[in-house]
Amino acid sequence: MTDRSSLNQAEGPTHEWAALDRDLNRISRVEDAAFYVARPMVGIGLAVVFVALAALWAAIIVGGAPGGVMIIVASVFAAYLALNIGANDVANNMGPAVGANALSMTGALVIAAVCETAGALIAGADVVGTIASGIVAPTSFANSDAFIAAMLAALLSSAIWINLATWLGAPVSTTHAIVGGVVGAGIVAAGFGAVDWVGIGRIAASWVISPVMGGVLAAAALALVHRLIIDRPDKIAAARVWVPVLIGVMAWAFGAYLAVKGLKQLFEVSLGGAVLIGLGIGIVSYFAARPYIARKSIGLENRNKSLKVLFQLPLVVSAALMSFAHGANDVSNAIGPLAAIVQTLAVDGATGGAIPLWVMVIGALGISIGLLLFGPKLIAMVGDQITKLNAMRAYCVALSAAVTVIAASWLGLPVSSTHIAIGGIFGVGFYREWGEARRMSRGLETKAAPAIANEERRRRRLVRRSHFLTIVAAWIITVPATALLSALGFLALRLLMG
């Protein structure tokens, strides 16, 4: 019989090593958990550093000028808002390309950051008339202090709301957020009569117009792509003929889109002129795309996955152009109130419509830094979690976004680029559901009871209803929510300012 004590002595070192391994594994798991928890804190820490640097830069610029404290506070709020715009709004430009695997997340972040900054600095809008006086007339305020408090409240309320929407995973219109902020503070400061309610009504109409137009056009484009290429017996041969045409159409749309949304800030351009600019770009792009597509299609298998190769470059270019136009247009949301305050106090010689470069830089860098630090969450949601996107579907979303802006500009309708892009994704998803339902109706209902067929249709829904409801709810309450926050903020600021 083996002596138990001798056996324990023999196995003692083994048990000790096993216990040590278990302890080390526990420590490793704790370290992994700590790293996972700390990752969000790194982004928040870097964001705080950027806001602090914006405040320091503003302090250096204004020096001891009268009202310098207000400029510094406004710079902090504007930097915070710009970070949140980058975290939320840019997802609409990059999400489809990332969801279709045309771009990696890293590539999307780099391209978007560069193009957003370039768009803001090169073609940034002259925004003071729109944000500061186009919603509530400055003359309606009792004095300049009330106007400054209203602009500060608008900045802070918009930033808080967009931050909350990003945390909830809801892409919202940052333009609507800042408009709501100005309206809320304006009502408290100057009364309901000071607000341009006709303009607000047009903005409210865009809640419906933008996503519906984007969705219908994206679905129509996908139906056309199916008819011309995807449903053809020889997909590759059809692609050689039609993909250059589709690239030319996209180039036309984005050429006109950039002229309408961005280049008009550099020189005067009518809608007809923008369409002609786009047409010229489209024709050149078509002839350039023909040899490119012919070369890329060599050796491809006759299946849908092969078509991704042919649509990849147009998707990358469209995402970059959308980011450039977004930077040129939506930097106004971050710096409009700040620029209005700077001009009201006549700091740094800012008068009239001129916007100091340092103000533009805060908005441009803030959007790009917010995108890099916090953008991946919304990009992943937009690109992959609403509905499954491939290269052809993402192309249709991008094309619908550009065409909708052109059509809305021609009709004089106010639209939101955020709502258009998300509406396009929903349009593609619901079109796929409709097509799937048609295919199922030809087979299931002849072999199964109607109740089983209906259950199978419900199970195969291709658009996540939870995201649909969350996003629509966020769109509806954006203006009222920011207006309420801004009204409360204005009252608090007036108390602090005496």
Coordinates of C-alpha atoms in Angstrom, one line a residue:
M1 CA 0.0 0.0 0.0
T2 CA 1.4 3.4 -1.0
D3 CA 2.2 5.7 1.8
R4 CA -0.1 8.8 1.5
S5 CA 2.5 11.2 3.0
S6 CA 5.2 10.1 0.5
L7 CA 2.7 10.5 -2.4
N8 CA 1.9 14.1 -1.2
Q9 CA 5.6 14.9 -1.0
A10 CA 6.2 13.6 -4.5
E11 CA 3.3 15.6 -5.9
G12 CA 3.9 18.6 -3.8
P13 CA 6.0 20.6 -6.4
T14 CA 3.4 19.8 -9.1
H15 CA 0.6 21.1 -6.9
E16 CA 2.5 24.2 -6.1
W17 CA 3.2 25.0 -9.8
A18 CA -0.5 24.4 -10.6
A19 CA -1.5 26.8 -7.9
L20 CA 0.9 29.3 -9.2
D21 CA -0.4 29.0 -12.7
R22 CA -4.0 29.5 -11.4
D23 CA -2.9 32.6 -9.5
L24 CA -1.1 34.0 -12.6
N25 CA -4.2 33.4 -14.7
R26 CA -6.3 35.3 -12.2
I27 CA -3.9 38.2 -12.3
S28 CA -3.8 38.1 -16.1
R29 CA -7.6 38.2 -16.2
V30 CA -7.7 41.1 -13.8
E31 CA -5.2 42.9 -16.0
D32 CA -7.3 42.2 -19.1
A33 CA -10.4 43.5 -17.4
A34 CA -8.6 46.6 -16.2
F35 CA -7.3 47.3 -19.7
Y36 CA -10.8 46.8 -21.2
V37 CA -12.3 49.3 -18.6
A38 CA -9.4 51.7 -19.1
R39 CA -9.8 52.0 -22.9
P40 CA -12.8 54.3 -22.9
M41 CA -11.0 56.4 -20.2
V42 CA -8.1 57.0 -22.6
G43 CA -10.4 58.5 -25.2
I44 CA -12.1 60.6 -22.6
G45 CA -8.7 61.8 -21.3
L46 CA -7.5 62.7 -24.7
A47 CA -10.7 64.6 -25.4
V48 CA -10.3 66.5 -22.2
V49 CA -6.7 67.4 -23.2
F50 CA -8.0 68.8 -26.6
V51 CA -10.7 70.9 -24.8
A52 CA -8.1 72.2 -22.4
L53 CA -5.8 73.1 -25.3
A54 CA -8.6 74.9 -27.1
A55 CA -9.2 76.9 -24.0
L56 CA -5.5 77.7 -23.7
W57 CA -5.3 78.7 -27.3
A58 CA -8.3 81.0 -27.0
A59 CA -6.7 82.6 -23.8
I60 CA -3.5 83.3 -25.8
I61 CA -5.5 84.8 -28.6
V62 CA -7.8 87.1 -26.6
G63 CA -5.2 88.0 -23.9
G64 CA -6.7 90.6 -21.6
A65 CA -9.3 91.8 -24.1
P66 CA -12.8 92.7 -22.6
G67 CA -15.0 89.7 -22.7
G68 CA -12.0 87.3 -22.9
V69 CA -13.5 85.0 -20.3
M70 CA -16.6 84.5 -22.4
I71 CA -14.5 83.7 -25.4
I72 CA -12.5 81.1 -23.5
V73 CA -15.8 79.5 -22.2
A74 CA -17.3 79.5 -25.7
S75 CA -14.1 77.9 -27.1
V76 CA -14.4 75.1 -24.5
F77 CA -18.1 74.5 -25.4
A78 CA -17.3 74.7 -29.1
A79 CA -14.5 72.2 -28.8
Y80 CA -16.8 69.8 -26.8
L81 CA -19.5 70.1 -29.5
A82 CA -17.0 69.5 -32.3
L83 CA -15.8 66.3 -30.7
N84 CA -19.3 65.1 -30.5
I85 CA -20.1 66.0 -34.1
G86 CA -17.0 63.9 -35.1
A87 CA -18.1 61.0 -33.0
N88 CA -21.7 61.0 -34.3
D89 CA -22.2 62.6 -37.7
V90 CA -19.2 61.4 -39.6
A91 CA -20.4 57.8 -39.2
N92 CA -23.0 58.4 -41.9
N93 CA -20.2 59.1 -44.5
M94 CA -18.0 56.2 -43.6
G95 CA -20.4 53.6 -42.3
P96 CA -21.6 52.2 -45.7
A97 CA -18.0 51.8 -47.1
V98 CA -16.9 50.1 -43.9
G99 CA -20.0 47.9 -43.7
A100 CA -19.3 46.7 -47.3
N101 CA -15.7 45.9 -46.4
A102 CA -14.5 48.4 -49.0
L103 CA -12.6 50.2 -46.2
S104 CA -11.1 49.0 -43.0
M105 CA -12.1 50.8 -39.8
T106 CA -8.6 52.3 -39.6
G107 CA -8.6 53.4 -43.2
A108 CA -12.0 55.0 -42.8
L109 CA -10.9 56.9 -39.8
V110 CA -7.7 58.2 -41.5
I111 CA -9.5 59.2 -44.7
A112 CA -12.4 60.8 -42.9
A113 CA -10.1 62.8 -40.5
V114 CA -8.1 64.2 -43.4
C115 CA -11.0 65.0 -45.6
E116 CA -13.1 66.5 -42.8
T117 CA -10.3 68.8 -41.7
A118 CA -9.6 69.8 -45.3
G119 CA -13.2 70.5 -46.0
A120 CA -13.6 72.6 -42.9
L121 CA -10.5 74.7 -43.5
I122 CA -10.6 75.0 -47.3
A123 CA -14.3 75.5 -47.9
G124 CA -15.8 76.1 -44.4
A125 CA -19.0 78.0 -44.6
D126 CA -19.6 81.6 -43.6
V127 CA -21.9 80.4 -40.9
V128 CA -22.6 83.4 -38.6
G129 CA -25.6 84.6 -40.7
T130 CA -27.2 81.1 -40.6
I131 CA -26.6 80.0 -37.1
A132 CA -26.5 83.3 -35.2
S133 CA -29.1 85.4 -37.0
G134 CA -31.0 83.2 -39.4
I135 CA -33.0 81.5 -36.6
V136 CA -33.3 84.2 -33.9
A137 CA -32.5 87.9 -34.8
P138 CA -29.7 89.3 -32.6
T139 CA -31.7 92.5 -32.3
S140 CA -34.4 90.7 -30.4
F141 CA -32.1 90.2 -27.4
A142 CA -32.1 92.9 -24.7
N143 CA -28.3 93.3 -24.8
S144 CA -25.1 91.6 -26.0
D145 CA -24.8 89.7 -22.7
A146 CA -28.1 88.0 -23.4
F147 CA -27.1 87.1 -26.9
I148 CA -23.7 85.7 -25.7
A149 CA -25.5 83.6 -23.0
A150 CA -27.9 82.3 -25.7
M151 CA -25.0 81.2 -27.9
L152 CA -23.2 79.5 -25.0
A153 CA -26.4 77.7 -24.0
A154 CA -26.9 76.6 -27.6
L155 CA -23.4 75.2 -27.8
L156 CA -23.5 73.3 -24.5
S157 CA -27.0 71.9 -25.0
S158 CA -26.2 70.6 -28.5
A159 CA -23.0 69.0 -27.3
I160 CA -24.8 67.2 -24.4
W161 CA -27.6 65.9 -26.6
I162 CA -25.3 64.6 -29.3
N163 CA -23.1 63.0 -26.7
L164 CA -26.1 61.2 -25.3
A165 CA -27.3 60.1 -28.7
T166 CA -23.8 58.7 -29.5
W167 CA -23.9 56.8 -26.2
L168 CA -27.3 55.4 -27.1
G169 CA -26.1 54.5 -30.6
A170 CA -28.4 56.8 -32.5
P171 CA -27.0 58.9 -35.4
V172 CA -28.8 62.3 -35.2
S173 CA -28.6 65.5 -37.2
T174 CA -26.2 67.9 -35.6
T175 CA -27.7 70.7 -37.6
H176 CA -31.0 70.1 -36.0
A177 CA -29.3 69.9 -32.6
I178 CA -27.7 73.3 -32.9
V179 CA -30.9 74.8 -34.3
G180 CA -32.9 73.5 -31.4
G181 CA -30.3 75.0 -29.0
V182 CA -30.6 78.4 -30.6
V183 CA -34.4 78.3 -30.6
G184 CA -34.6 77.2 -26.9
A185 CA -32.4 80.0 -25.7
G186 CA -33.9 82.5 -28.1
I187 CA -37.4 81.8 -26.8
V188 CA -36.4 82.3 -23.1
A189 CA -34.4 85.4 -23.9
A190 CA -36.5 87.2 -26.4
G191 CA -39.9 85.4 -26.6
F192 CA -41.6 83.3 -29.2
G193 CA -42.0 86.1 -31.6
A194 CA -38.2 86.4 -32.1
V195 CA -38.0 82.9 -33.7
D196 CA -38.3 82.4 -37.4
W197 CA -41.1 79.8 -37.2
V198 CA -41.4 79.4 -40.9
G199 CA -37.7 78.3 -41.1
I200 CA -38.3 76.0 -38.1
G201 CA -41.3 74.5 -39.9
R202 CA -39.1 73.8 -42.9
I203 CA -36.5 72.1 -40.7
A204 CA -39.3 70.0 -39.1
A205 CA -40.5 69.0 -42.6
S206 CA -37.0 67.7 -43.3
W207 CA -37.5 65.0 -40.6
V208 CA -39.8 63.3 -43.1
I209 CA -38.5 64.6 -46.5
S210 CA -34.8 63.7 -46.0
P211 CA -35.0 60.0 -45.0
V212 CA -37.9 59.2 -47.4
M213 CA -36.1 60.8 -50.4
G214 CA -32.9 59.0 -49.5
G215 CA -34.6 55.7 -48.9
V216 CA -36.7 55.8 -52.1
L217 CA -33.7 56.7 -54.3
A218 CA -31.4 54.1 -52.7
A219 CA -34.0 51.4 -53.2
A220 CA -34.6 52.5 -56.8
A221 CA -30.8 52.5 -57.4
L222 CA -30.5 49.0 -56.0
A223 CA -33.4 47.7 -58.1
L224 CA -31.6 49.2 -61.2
V225 CA -28.3 47.6 -60.3
H226 CA -30.1 44.2 -59.9
R227 CA -31.7 44.6 -63.3
L228 CA -28.6 45.7 -65.1
I229 CA -25.9 43.6 -63.4
I230 CA -26.7 41.3 -60.5
D231 CA -29.6 39.4 -62.1
R232 CA -27.9 38.9 -65.5
P233 CA -26.7 35.5 -66.5
D234 CA -23.2 36.8 -67.2
K235 CA -22.6 39.3 -64.3
I236 CA -19.0 40.2 -65.2
A237 CA -19.8 41.0 -68.9
A238 CA -22.7 43.2 -67.7
A239 CA -20.5 44.9 -65.2
R240 CA -18.0 45.8 -67.8
V241 CA -20.7 47.7 -69.6
W242 CA -22.6 49.2 -66.8
V243 CA -20.2 49.8 -63.9
P244 CA -18.4 52.6 -65.8
V245 CA -21.8 54.2 -66.4
L246 CA -22.6 53.9 -62.7
I247 CA -19.3 55.4 -61.8
G248 CA -19.9 58.3 -64.2
V249 CA -23.3 58.9 -62.6
M250 CA -21.8 58.8 -59.1
A251 CA -19.1 61.3 -60.2
W252 CA -21.7 63.6 -61.7
A253 CA -23.8 63.5 -58.5
F254 CA -20.8 64.1 -56.2
G255 CA -19.4 66.8 -58.4
A256 CA -22.6 68.7 -58.2
Y257 CA -23.0 67.7 -54.5
L258 CA -19.6 69.3 -53.7
A259 CA -20.4 72.4 -55.6
V260 CA -23.7 72.8 -53.8
K261 CA -22.5 71.9 -50.3
G262 CA -18.9 73.0 -50.3
L263 CA -17.4 74.8 -53.3
K264 CA -20.0 77.5 -53.2
Q265 CA -18.1 78.8 -50.1
L266 CA -15.1 79.4 -52.4
F267 CA -16.9 81.0 -55.3
E268 CA -20.5 81.8 -56.4
V269 CA -22.1 78.8 -58.1
S270 CA -25.8 78.4 -59.2
L271 CA -27.5 75.1 -59.0
G272 CA -27.4 74.8 -62.8
G273 CA -23.7 75.6 -62.7
A274 CA -23.2 72.9 -60.1
V275 CA -25.0 70.4 -62.3
L276 CA -22.8 71.3 -65.3
I277 CA -19.7 70.9 -63.2
G278 CA -20.9 67.5 -62.1
L279 CA -21.7 66.5 -65.7
G280 CA -18.2 67.4 -66.8
I281 CA -16.7 65.4 -64.0
G282 CA -19.0 62.5 -64.7
I283 CA -18.1 62.3 -68.4
V284 CA -14.4 62.3 -67.6
S285 CA -14.9 59.7 -64.9
Y286 CA -16.8 57.4 -67.3
F287 CA -14.1 57.3 -69.9
A288 CA -11.4 56.8 -67.2
A289 CA -13.4 54.0 -65.6
R290 CA -13.8 51.9 -68.7
P291 CA -10.2 50.7 -69.0
Y292 CA -10.0 50.4 -65.2
I293 CA -13.1 48.2 -64.9
A294 CA -12.0 46.1 -67.9
R295 CA -8.6 45.5 -66.3
K296 CA -10.0 44.7 -62.8
S297 CA -12.6 42.3 -64.2
I298 CA -10.1 40.0 -65.9
G299 CA -10.3 36.5 -64.3
L300 CA -13.2 37.2 -62.0
E301 CA -15.7 34.5 -61.3
N302 CA -19.3 35.0 -62.4
R303 CA -20.8 35.5 -59.0
N304 CA -22.0 38.4 -56.8
K305 CA -19.0 38.5 -54.5
S306 CA -16.7 39.2 -57.5
L307 CA -18.6 42.4 -58.1
K308 CA -17.2 43.9 -54.9
V309 CA -13.8 44.3 -56.5
L310 CA -15.3 46.6 -59.2
F311 CA -17.3 48.8 -56.8
Q312 CA -14.6 49.2 -54.1
L313 CA -12.8 52.2 -55.6
P314 CA -16.0 54.2 -56.2
L315 CA -17.0 53.6 -52.6
V316 CA -13.7 54.8 -51.2
V317 CA -13.8 57.9 -53.3
S318 CA -17.4 58.7 -52.5
A319 CA -16.8 58.3 -48.8
A320 CA -13.8 60.7 -49.0
L321 CA -15.9 63.3 -51.0
M322 CA -18.8 63.0 -48.6
S323 CA -16.4 63.7 -45.7
F324 CA -14.9 66.7 -47.4
A325 CA -18.4 68.2 -48.1
H326 CA -19.5 67.4 -44.5
G327 CA -16.5 69.1 -43.1
A328 CA -17.1 72.2 -45.3
N329 CA -20.8 72.3 -44.3
D330 CA -21.2 71.0 -40.8
V331 CA -18.2 72.8 -39.2
S332 CA -20.7 75.6 -38.9
N333 CA -22.6 73.7 -36.2
A334 CA -19.6 73.7 -34.0
I335 CA -18.2 77.2 -34.6
G336 CA -21.2 79.2 -35.6
P337 CA -22.1 80.4 -32.1
L338 CA -18.4 80.8 -31.1
A339 CA -17.8 82.9 -34.2
A340 CA -20.9 85.0 -33.3
I341 CA -19.6 85.6 -29.8
V342 CA -16.2 86.6 -31.1
Q343 CA -17.7 89.0 -33.5
T344 CA -20.1 90.5 -31.0
L345 CA -17.2 91.2 -28.7
A346 CA -15.0 92.3 -31.7
V347 CA -12.1 90.2 -30.3
D348 CA -9.1 89.7 -32.6
G349 CA -10.4 92.2 -35.0
A350 CA -13.3 89.9 -36.0
T351 CA -16.1 92.0 -37.5
G352 CA -18.7 91.5 -40.2
G353 CA -18.8 88.1 -41.7
A354 CA -15.1 87.2 -41.4
I355 CA -14.3 84.2 -39.2
P356 CA -10.9 84.1 -37.5
L357 CA -8.7 81.1 -38.6
W358 CA -8.2 80.0 -35.0
V359 CA -12.0 79.6 -34.6
M360 CA -12.1 77.4 -37.8
V361 CA -9.2 75.3 -36.6
I362 CA -11.0 74.5 -33.3
G363 CA -14.0 73.2 -35.2
A364 CA -12.0 71.3 -37.9
L365 CA -9.6 69.6 -35.5
G366 CA -12.4 68.8 -33.0
I367 CA -14.5 67.0 -35.6
S368 CA -11.5 64.9 -36.7
I369 CA -10.3 64.1 -33.1
G370 CA -13.8 63.2 -32.1
L371 CA -14.1 60.9 -35.0
L372 CA -10.8 59.2 -34.3
L373 CA -11.5 58.7 -30.5
F374 CA -15.2 57.9 -30.5
G375 CA -16.3 57.4 -34.1
P376 CA -15.9 53.6 -34.6
K377 CA -19.0 52.8 -32.5
L378 CA -21.4 54.7 -34.7
I379 CA -19.5 53.7 -37.9
A380 CA -19.9 50.0 -37.1
M381 CA -23.6 50.5 -36.2
V382 CA -24.4 52.4 -39.4
G383 CA -22.4 50.1 -41.6
D384 CA -23.3 46.7 -40.2
Q385 CA -26.0 46.7 -37.6
I386 CA -29.0 48.3 -39.4
T387 CA -28.9 45.9 -42.4
K388 CA -26.3 43.9 -44.1
L389 CA -24.4 46.0 -46.7
N390 CA -22.3 44.8 -49.6
A391 CA -20.4 46.9 -52.2
M392 CA -23.4 47.3 -54.5
R393 CA -25.8 48.3 -51.7
A394 CA -23.3 50.8 -50.2
Y395 CA -22.9 52.3 -53.7
C396 CA -26.7 52.9 -53.9
V397 CA -26.7 54.5 -50.4
A398 CA -23.9 56.9 -51.4
L399 CA -25.4 57.7 -54.7
S400 CA -28.8 58.4 -53.2
A401 CA -27.3 60.8 -50.6
A402 CA -25.6 62.9 -53.3
V403 CA -28.6 62.9 -55.7
T404 CA -31.1 63.7 -52.9
V405 CA -29.1 66.8 -51.9
I406 CA -29.1 68.0 -55.5
A407 CA -32.8 67.4 -55.9
A408 CA -33.6 69.0 -52.6
S409 CA -31.6 72.1 -53.5
W410 CA -33.4 72.4 -56.8
L411 CA -36.8 72.1 -55.1
G412 CA -35.7 74.5 -52.3
L413 CA -36.4 71.8 -49.6
P414 CA -34.4 71.7 -46.4
V415 CA -32.8 68.3 -45.9
S416 CA -30.4 66.7 -43.4
S417 CA -27.4 64.8 -44.8
T418 CA -27.6 62.5 -41.7
H419 CA -31.2 61.7 -42.3
I420 CA -30.6 61.1 -46.1
A421 CA -27.7 58.6 -45.5
I422 CA -29.6 56.7 -42.8
G423 CA -32.8 56.7 -44.8
G424 CA -30.8 55.3 -47.8
I425 CA -29.6 52.4 -45.6
F426 CA -33.1 51.7 -44.4
G427 CA -34.4 51.9 -48.0
V428 CA -31.9 49.3 -49.2
G429 CA -32.7 47.1 -46.3
F430 CA -36.5 47.3 -46.8
Y431 CA -36.1 46.7 -50.5
R432 CA -34.2 43.5 -49.7
E433 CA -37.0 42.5 -47.4
W434 CA -39.5 43.1 -50.1
G435 CA -37.5 41.0 -52.6
E436 CA -37.1 38.2 -50.1
A437 CA -40.8 38.2 -49.3
R438 CA -41.6 37.9 -53.0
R439 CA -39.2 34.9 -53.4
M440 CA -40.6 33.2 -50.3
S441 CA -44.2 33.7 -51.4
R442 CA -43.5 31.6 -54.5
G443 CA -42.4 28.6 -52.5
L444 CA -43.4 28.7 -48.8
E445 CA -47.1 29.4 -49.1
T446 CA -47.5 26.5 -51.5
K447 CA -45.8 24.1 -49.1
A448 CA -46.7 25.4 -45.6
A449 CA -49.7 26.8 -43.8
P450 CA -50.1 30.6 -43.9
A451 CA -49.2 31.0 -40.2
I452 CA -45.9 29.2 -40.8
A453 CA -45.2 31.3 -43.9
N454 CA -45.8 34.5 -41.9
E455 CA -43.6 33.4 -39.1
E456 CA -40.8 32.6 -41.5
R457 CA -41.1 36.0 -43.1
R458 CA -40.9 37.7 -39.6
R459 CA -37.8 35.6 -38.8
R460 CA -36.1 36.7 -42.0
R461 CA -36.5 40.4 -41.5
L462 CA -33.4 42.1 -42.9
V463 CA -33.7 45.4 -41.1
R464 CA -33.3 45.6 -37.3
R465 CA -36.5 47.1 -36.0
S466 CA -34.9 48.1 -32.7
H467 CA -32.4 50.4 -34.5
F468 CA -35.1 51.8 -36.7
L469 CA -37.3 52.8 -33.7
T470 CA -34.4 54.2 -31.7
I471 CA -33.1 56.3 -34.6
V472 CA -36.6 57.7 -35.6
A473 CA -37.3 58.6 -31.9
A474 CA -34.0 60.4 -31.6
W475 CA -34.7 62.3 -34.8
I476 CA -38.1 63.4 -33.6
I477 CA -37.0 64.7 -30.2
T478 CA -33.7 66.2 -31.2
V479 CA -34.9 69.8 -31.7
P480 CA -37.3 69.8 -28.7
A481 CA -34.7 68.1 -26.4
T482 CA -31.9 70.6 -27.3
A483 CA -34.3 73.5 -27.1
L484 CA -35.3 72.5 -23.5
L485 CA -31.7 71.9 -22.5
S486 CA -30.7 75.2 -24.0
A487 CA -33.5 77.1 -22.3
L488 CA -32.4 75.7 -18.9
G489 CA -28.8 76.4 -19.7
F490 CA -29.5 80.0 -20.7
L491 CA -31.3 80.7 -17.4
A492 CA -28.4 79.2 -15.4
L493 CA -25.8 81.2 -17.4
R494 CA -27.8 84.4 -16.8
L495 CA -27.8 83.8 -13.1
L496 CA -24.0 83.1 -13.1
M497 CA -23.3 86.2 -15.3
G498 CA -25.4 88.4 -12.9

